Coordinates of C-alpha atoms in Angstrom, one line a residue:
X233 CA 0.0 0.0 0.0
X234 CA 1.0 3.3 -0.8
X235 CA 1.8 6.2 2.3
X236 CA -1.1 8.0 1.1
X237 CA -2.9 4.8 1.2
X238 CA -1.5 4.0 4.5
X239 CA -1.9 8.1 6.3
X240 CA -5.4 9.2 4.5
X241 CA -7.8 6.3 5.8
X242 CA -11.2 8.8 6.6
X243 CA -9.3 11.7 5.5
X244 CA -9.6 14.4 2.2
X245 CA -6.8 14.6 0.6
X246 CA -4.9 17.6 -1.4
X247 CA -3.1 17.7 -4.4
X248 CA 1.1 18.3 -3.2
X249 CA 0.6 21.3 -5.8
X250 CA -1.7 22.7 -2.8
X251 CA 0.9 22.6 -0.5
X252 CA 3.2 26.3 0.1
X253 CA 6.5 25.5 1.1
X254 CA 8.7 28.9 2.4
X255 CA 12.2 28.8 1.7
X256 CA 14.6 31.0 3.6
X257 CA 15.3 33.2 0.9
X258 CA 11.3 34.1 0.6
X259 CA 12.5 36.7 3.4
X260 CA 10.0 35.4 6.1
X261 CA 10.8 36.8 9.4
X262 CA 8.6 35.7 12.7
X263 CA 8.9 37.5 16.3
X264 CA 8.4 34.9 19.2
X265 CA 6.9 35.6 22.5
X266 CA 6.8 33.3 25.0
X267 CA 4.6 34.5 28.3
X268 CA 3.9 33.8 31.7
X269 CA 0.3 34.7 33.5
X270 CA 0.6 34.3 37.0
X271 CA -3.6 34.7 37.6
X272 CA -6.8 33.8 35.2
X273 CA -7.1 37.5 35.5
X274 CA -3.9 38.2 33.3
X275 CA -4.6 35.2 30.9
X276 CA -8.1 36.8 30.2
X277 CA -6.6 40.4 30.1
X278 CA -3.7 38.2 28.0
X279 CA -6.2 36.8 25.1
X280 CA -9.0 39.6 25.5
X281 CA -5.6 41.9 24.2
X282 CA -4.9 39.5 21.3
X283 CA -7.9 39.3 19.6
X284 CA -8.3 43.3 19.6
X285 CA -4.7 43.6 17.9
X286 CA -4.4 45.4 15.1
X287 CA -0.8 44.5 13.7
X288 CA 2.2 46.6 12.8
X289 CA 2.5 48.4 9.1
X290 CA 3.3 47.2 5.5
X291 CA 5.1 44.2 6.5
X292 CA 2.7 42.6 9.3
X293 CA 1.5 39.3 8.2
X294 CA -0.2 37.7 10.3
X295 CA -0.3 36.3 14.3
X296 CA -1.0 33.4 16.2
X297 CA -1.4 33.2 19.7
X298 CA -1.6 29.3 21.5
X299 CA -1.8 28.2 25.4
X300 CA -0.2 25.7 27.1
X301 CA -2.1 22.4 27.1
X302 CA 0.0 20.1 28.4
X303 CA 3.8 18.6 28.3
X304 CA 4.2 15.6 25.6
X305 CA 7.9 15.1 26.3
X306 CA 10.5 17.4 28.4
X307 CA 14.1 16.8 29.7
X308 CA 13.5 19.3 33.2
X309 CA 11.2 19.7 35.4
X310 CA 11.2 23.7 35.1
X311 CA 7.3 25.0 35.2
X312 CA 6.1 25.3 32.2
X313 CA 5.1 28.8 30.4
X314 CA 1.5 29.2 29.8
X315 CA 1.4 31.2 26.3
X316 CA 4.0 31.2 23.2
X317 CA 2.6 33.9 20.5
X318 CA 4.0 33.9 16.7
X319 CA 4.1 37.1 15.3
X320 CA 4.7 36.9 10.9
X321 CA 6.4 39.8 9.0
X322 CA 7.8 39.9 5.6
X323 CA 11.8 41.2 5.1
X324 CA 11.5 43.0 8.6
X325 CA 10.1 42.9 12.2
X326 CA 9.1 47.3 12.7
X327 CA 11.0 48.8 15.5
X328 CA 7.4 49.7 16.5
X329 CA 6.4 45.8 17.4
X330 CA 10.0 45.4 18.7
X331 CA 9.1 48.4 21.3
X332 CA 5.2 47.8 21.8
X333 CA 5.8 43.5 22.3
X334 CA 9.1 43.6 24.1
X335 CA 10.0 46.7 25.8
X336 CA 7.0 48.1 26.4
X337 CA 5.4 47.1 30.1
X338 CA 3.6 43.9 30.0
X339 CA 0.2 43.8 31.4
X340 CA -0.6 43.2 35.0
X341 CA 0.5 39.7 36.3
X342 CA 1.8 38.9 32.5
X343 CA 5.4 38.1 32.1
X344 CA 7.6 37.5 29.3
X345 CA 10.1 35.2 29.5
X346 CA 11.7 35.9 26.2
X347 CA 11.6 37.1 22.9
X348 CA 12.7 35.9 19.7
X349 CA 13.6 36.8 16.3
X350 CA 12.9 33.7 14.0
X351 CA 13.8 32.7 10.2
X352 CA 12.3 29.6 8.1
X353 CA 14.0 26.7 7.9
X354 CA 15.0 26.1 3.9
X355 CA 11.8 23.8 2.7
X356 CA 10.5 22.8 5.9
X357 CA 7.9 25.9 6.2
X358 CA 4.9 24.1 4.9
X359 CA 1.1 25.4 4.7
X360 CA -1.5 24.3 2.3
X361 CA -3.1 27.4 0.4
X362 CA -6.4 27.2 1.8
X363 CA -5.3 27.4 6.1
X364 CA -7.9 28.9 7.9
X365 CA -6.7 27.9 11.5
X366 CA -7.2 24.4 13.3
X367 CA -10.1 25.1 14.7
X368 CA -12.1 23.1 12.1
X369 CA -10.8 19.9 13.1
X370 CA -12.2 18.4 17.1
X371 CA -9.3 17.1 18.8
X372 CA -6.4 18.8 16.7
X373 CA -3.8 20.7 19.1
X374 CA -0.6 22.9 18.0
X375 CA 2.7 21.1 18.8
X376 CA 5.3 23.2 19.8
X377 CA 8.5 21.1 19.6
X378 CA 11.7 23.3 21.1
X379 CA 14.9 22.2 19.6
X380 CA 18.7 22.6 20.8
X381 CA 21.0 21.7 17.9
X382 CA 24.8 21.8 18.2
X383 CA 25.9 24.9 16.5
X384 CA 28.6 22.8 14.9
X385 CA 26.3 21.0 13.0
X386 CA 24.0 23.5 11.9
X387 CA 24.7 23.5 8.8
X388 CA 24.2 19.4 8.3
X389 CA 20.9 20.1 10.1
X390 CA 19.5 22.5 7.6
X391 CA 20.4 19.9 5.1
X392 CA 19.0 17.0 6.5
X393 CA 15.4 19.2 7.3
X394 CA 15.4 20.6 3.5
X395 CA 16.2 17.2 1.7
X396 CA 14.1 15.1 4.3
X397 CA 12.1 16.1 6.5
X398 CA 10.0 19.2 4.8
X399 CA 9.5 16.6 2.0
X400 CA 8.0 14.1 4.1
X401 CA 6.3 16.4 6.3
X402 CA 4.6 18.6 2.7
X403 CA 3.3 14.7 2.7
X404 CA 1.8 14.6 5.9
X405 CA -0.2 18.4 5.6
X406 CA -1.2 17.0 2.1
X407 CA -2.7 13.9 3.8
X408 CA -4.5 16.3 6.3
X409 CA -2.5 14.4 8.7
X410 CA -0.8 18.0 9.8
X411 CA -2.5 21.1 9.7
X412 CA 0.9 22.8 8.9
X413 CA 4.7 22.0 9.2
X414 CA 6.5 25.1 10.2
X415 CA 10.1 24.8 11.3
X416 CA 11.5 28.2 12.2
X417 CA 15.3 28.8 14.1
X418 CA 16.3 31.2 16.3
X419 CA 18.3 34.2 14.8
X420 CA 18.2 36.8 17.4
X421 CA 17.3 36.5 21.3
X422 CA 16.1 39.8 22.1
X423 CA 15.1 39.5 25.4
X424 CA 15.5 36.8 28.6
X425 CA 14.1 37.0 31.5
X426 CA 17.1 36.1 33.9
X427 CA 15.1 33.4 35.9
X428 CA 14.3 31.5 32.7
X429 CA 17.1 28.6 32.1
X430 CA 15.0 26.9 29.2
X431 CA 17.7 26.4 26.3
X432 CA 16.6 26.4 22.4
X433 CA 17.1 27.3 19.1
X434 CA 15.0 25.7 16.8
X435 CA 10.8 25.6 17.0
X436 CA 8.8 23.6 15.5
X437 CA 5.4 23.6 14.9
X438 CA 2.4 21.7 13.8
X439 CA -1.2 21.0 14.1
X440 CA -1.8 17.1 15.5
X441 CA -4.8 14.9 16.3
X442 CA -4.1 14.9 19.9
X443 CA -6.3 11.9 21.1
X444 CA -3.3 9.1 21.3
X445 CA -0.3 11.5 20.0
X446 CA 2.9 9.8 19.9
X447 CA 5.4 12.1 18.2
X448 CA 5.8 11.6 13.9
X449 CA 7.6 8.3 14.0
X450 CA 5.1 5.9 12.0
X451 CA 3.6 8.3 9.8
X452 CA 6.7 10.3 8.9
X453 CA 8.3 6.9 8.7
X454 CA 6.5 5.7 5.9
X455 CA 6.7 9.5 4.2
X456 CA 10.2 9.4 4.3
X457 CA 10.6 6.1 3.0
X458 CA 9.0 7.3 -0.6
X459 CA 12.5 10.2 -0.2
X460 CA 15.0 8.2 1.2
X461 CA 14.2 4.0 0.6
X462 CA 17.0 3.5 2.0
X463 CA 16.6 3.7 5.8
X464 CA 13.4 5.9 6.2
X465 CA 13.0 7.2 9.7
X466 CA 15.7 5.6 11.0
X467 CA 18.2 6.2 9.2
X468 CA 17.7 10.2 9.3
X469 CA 16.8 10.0 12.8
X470 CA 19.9 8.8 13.9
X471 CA 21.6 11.6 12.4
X472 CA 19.3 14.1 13.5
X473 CA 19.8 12.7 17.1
X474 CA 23.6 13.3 17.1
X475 CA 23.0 16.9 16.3
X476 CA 20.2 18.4 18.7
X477 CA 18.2 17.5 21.1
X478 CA 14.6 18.3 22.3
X479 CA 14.4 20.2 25.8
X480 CA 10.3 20.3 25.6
X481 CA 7.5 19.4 23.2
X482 CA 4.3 20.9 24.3
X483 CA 0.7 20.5 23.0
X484 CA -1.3 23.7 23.1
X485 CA -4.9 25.1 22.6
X486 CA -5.3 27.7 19.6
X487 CA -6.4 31.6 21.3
X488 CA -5.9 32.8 18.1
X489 CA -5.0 31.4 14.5
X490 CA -4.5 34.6 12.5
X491 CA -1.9 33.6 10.0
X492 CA -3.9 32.7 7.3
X493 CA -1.9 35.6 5.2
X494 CA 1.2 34.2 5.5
X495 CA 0.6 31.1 2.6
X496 CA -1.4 33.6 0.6
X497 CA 1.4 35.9 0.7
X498 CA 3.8 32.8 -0.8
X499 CA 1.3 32.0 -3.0
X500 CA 1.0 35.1 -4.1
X501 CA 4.1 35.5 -4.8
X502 CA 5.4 38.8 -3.0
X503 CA 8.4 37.6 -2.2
X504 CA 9.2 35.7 -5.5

């Protein structure tokens, strides 16, 4: 049986024409937030704020805003933040969100813990054309997987995720089996609270069926397998595990999904 055989049981699936992948070069730039509330007053005051923004200028894409669910897999037992927030510009993050989202005062009993400046990874940015949000689909939760790789092997890394793993993964968001695939890496830490120790440089993030999760293995196994016959999942995961590894992975509800911009804006062709 074919992967699409094997992956789409029950499911619709799209042509891999319908699927947007965002290189690195397409200029894609995405400021990171990840929050604290310390009261369900401040998460309230938190979300109430998000749906009422506005956005920044020209170059403001689009925004996404997720809470903490719960913890899929983590290497400390460091509390957990309760909001991460992904914020999509094209070329350039304005000095304007810089001051308004990082320097400016956060709201009562909100903290940031740090902010981010993010690029794509090369062909692992993957949205079908048509994203509207997850909110269609009972039971699907965004992953956020946080990723430490060796800067020594940074450069193998990108290769492996363009030749491999956005391949398999455009697969999987065809399938409907992911919402989205969006692998983004850290090019700038702007700000860190002192008191947070959490350790990254990669994020990815997805959109699962939640009910039963158990990480990619299976299903990106058998994607992989059509790229690379010769080892599938295995094989590349060894080499990925030699490189980085994964401090948290963290299932989250959606406050605010946003984003929808940012494949018509690579469909589009703005940044061709």
């Amino acid at each position: 049986m074919s992967v699409t055989g094997k992956l789409n049981e029950g499911m619709v699936a799209l042509d891999e024409q319908q699927i947007v992948s965002i290189e690195q070069g397409d200029r894609l730039v995405v400021l990171a937030r990840t929050l604290d509330t310390r009261s369900t007053q401040a998460r309230e005051a938190l979300e109430q704020a998000a749906s009422e923004w506005a956005g920044f200028g020209k170059t403001y894409l689009g925004r996404a805003l997720y809470r903490h669910h719960s913890v899929f897999k983590s290497q400390s037992d460091a509390p957990v933040w309760s909001h991460v927030e992904f914020v999509y510009f094209r070329d350039i993050v304005p000095s304007e969100a810089v001051d308004q989202l990082v320097h400016a005062p956060q709201p009562t009993g909100v903290d940031l813990l740090r902010a981010e400046i993010l690029l794509t990874t090369p062909a692992s940015f993957v949205f079908p054309r048509d994203w509207s949000g997850s909110s269609d689909r009972a039971g699907r939760k965004p992953s956020v997987e946080y990723l430490d790789v060796d800067p020594s092997y940074l450069r193998d890394y990108r290769e492996i995720m363009r030749r491999y793993i956005g391949p398999a993964a455009s697969k999987l968001v065809a399938m409907g089996k992911l919402g989205t695939f969006r692998t983004m890496e850290t090019a700038a830490i702007l700000f860190q609270a002192p008191s947070f120790v959490a350790k990254w440089n990669q994020i990815h993030l997805s959109e699962v069926d939640a009910e039963g999760f158990q990480g990619f293995g299976q299903e990106l196994d058998a994607a992989l397998r059509e790229i690379s016959p010769d080892g599938g999942f295995t094989r590349v995961f060894a080499e990925l595990d030699r490189m980085r590894s994964i401090p948290r992975w963290t299932l989250n509800e959606a406050v605010l999904e946003a984003d929808a911009t940012v494949g018509e804006w690579s469909t589009a062709g703005v940044a061709k």
